[in-house]
Coordinates of C-alpha atoms in Angstrom, one line a residue:
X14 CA -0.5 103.6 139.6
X15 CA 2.9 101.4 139.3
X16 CA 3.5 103.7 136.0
X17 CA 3.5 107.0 138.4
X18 CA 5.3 105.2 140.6
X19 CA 8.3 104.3 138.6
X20 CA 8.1 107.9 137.1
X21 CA 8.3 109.3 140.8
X22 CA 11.3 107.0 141.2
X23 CA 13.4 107.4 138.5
X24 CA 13.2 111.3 138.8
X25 CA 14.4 111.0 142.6
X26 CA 17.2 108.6 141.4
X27 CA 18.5 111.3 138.4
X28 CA 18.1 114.1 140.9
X29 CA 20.2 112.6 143.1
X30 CA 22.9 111.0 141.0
X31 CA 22.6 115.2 139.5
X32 CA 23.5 116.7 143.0
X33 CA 26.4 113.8 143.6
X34 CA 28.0 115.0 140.1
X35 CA 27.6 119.0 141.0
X36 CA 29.9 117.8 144.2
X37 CA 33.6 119.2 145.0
X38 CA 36.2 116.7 145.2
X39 CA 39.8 116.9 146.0
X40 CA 40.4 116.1 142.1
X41 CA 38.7 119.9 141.4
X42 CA 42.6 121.0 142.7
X43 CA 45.5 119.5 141.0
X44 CA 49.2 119.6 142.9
X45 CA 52.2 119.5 140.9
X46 CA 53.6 117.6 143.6
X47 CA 51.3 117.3 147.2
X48 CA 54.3 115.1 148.8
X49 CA 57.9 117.0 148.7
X50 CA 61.0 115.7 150.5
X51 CA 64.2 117.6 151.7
X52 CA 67.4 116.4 151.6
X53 CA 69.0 115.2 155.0
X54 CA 69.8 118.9 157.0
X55 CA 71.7 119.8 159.8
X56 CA 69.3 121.2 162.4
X57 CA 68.5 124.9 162.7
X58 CA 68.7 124.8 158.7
X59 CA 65.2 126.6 157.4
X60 CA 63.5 124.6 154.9
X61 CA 61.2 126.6 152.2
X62 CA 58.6 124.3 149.8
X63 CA 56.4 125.7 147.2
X64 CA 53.6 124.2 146.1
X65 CA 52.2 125.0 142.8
X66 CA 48.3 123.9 142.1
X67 CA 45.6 124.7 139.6
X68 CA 41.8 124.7 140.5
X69 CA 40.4 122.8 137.8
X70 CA 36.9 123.6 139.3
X71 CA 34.3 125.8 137.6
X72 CA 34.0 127.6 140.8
X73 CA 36.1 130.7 142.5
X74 CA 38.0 129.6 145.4
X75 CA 38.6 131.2 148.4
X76 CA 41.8 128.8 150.5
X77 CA 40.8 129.0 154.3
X78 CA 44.5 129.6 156.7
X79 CA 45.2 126.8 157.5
X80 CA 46.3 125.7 161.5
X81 CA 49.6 123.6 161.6
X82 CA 50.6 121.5 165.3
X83 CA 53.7 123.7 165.9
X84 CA 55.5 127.4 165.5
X85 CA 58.3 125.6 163.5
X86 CA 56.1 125.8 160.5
X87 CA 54.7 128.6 158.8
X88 CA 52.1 128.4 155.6
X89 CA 52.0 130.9 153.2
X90 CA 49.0 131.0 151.2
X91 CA 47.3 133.2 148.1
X92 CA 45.5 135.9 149.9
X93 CA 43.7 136.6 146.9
X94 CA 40.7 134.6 144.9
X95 CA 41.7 131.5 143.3
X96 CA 39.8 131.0 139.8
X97 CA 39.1 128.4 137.8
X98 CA 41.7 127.2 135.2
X99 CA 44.4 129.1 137.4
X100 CA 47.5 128.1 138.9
X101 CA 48.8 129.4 142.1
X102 CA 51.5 128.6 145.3
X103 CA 51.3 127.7 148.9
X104 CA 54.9 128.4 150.7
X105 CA 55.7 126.3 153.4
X106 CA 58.3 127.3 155.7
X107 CA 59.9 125.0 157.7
X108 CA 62.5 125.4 160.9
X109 CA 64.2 122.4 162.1
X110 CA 65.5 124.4 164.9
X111 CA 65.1 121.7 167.8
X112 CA 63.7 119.3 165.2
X113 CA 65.7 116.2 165.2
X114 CA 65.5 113.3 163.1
X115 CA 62.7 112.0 160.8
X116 CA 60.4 114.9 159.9
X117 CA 56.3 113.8 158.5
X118 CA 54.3 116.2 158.8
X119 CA 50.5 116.9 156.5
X120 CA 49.4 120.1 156.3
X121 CA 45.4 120.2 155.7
X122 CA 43.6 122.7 153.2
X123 CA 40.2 124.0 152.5
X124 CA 39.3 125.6 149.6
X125 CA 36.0 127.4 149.9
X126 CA 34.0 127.4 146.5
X127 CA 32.2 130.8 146.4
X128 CA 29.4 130.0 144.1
X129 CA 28.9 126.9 146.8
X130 CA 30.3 127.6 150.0
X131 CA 28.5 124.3 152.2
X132 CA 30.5 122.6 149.6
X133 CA 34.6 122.5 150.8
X134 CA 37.2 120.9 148.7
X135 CA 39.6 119.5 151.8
X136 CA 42.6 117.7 150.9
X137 CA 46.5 117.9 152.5
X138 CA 49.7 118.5 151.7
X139 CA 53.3 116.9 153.2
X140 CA 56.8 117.3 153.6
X141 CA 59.2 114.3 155.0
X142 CA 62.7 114.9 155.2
X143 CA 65.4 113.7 158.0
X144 CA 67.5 116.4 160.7
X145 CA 70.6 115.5 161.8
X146 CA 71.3 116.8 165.0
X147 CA 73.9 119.4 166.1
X148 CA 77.2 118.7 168.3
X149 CA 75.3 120.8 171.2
X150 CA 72.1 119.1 170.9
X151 CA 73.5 115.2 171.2
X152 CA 75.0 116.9 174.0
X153 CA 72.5 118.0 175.8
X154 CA 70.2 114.7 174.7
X155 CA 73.5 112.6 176.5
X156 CA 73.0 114.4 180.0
X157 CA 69.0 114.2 180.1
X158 CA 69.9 110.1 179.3

């Protein structure tokens, strides 16, 4: 009976450490760079980042649109399958068009595997650079202060 027992037991233990090692993780897609700076810009300059990756998976993936907090920035993504060993570029566009000052912002991704789509890869991306404001914009920030 205990021998059945720690048969039953040890098979649910390697099934489960199995499924664990079968899991996406952010490491399946590699970034040539996932943090990028600018150089100090005067405002209402337009900003444009590319982001190279390769899915190191052994899945297909399909990258989900993204939704960024404001119109300033736009994300350009492959509107095509990513496969595995294959490289590929997100375009981020940036306008610092009423933007002043330090700029932080993480843009979140989701790669959808096809063969396992209940299984996401989600990781993020970021840009951090600094604005310096315009003659008309200290301004106008002077007469609302």
């Amino acid at each position: 009976m205990k021998s059945n027992l720690f048969k039953i037991s040890l098979s649910l233990l390697l099934l489960m450490v199995a499924s664990f090692s079968f899991a996406q993780t952010p490491s399946d897609i590699q970034f040539e760079k996932k943090v990028q700076k600018f150089r100090k810009v005067d405002e209402g300059h337009r900003i444009t980042l590319n982001y190279v990756f390769t899915n190191n998976s052994n899945y297909t993936l399909t990258l989900v649109p993204p939704k960024v907090d404001c119109s300033c920035t736009v994300v350009i993504i492959p509107e095509h399958k990513i496969k595995p060993n294959s490289s590929d570029t997100i375009t981020v566009k940036f306008d610092t068009k009423n933007k002043i000052g330090y700029q932080d912002r993480d843009i979140l991704l989701k790669f959808i595997p096809d063969e396992k789509p209940q299984a996401p890869i989600d990781t993020k991306i970021t840009f951090k650079g600094m604005v310096k404001a315009t003659k008309e914009s200290k301004a106008v920030y002077k007469k609302e202060h």
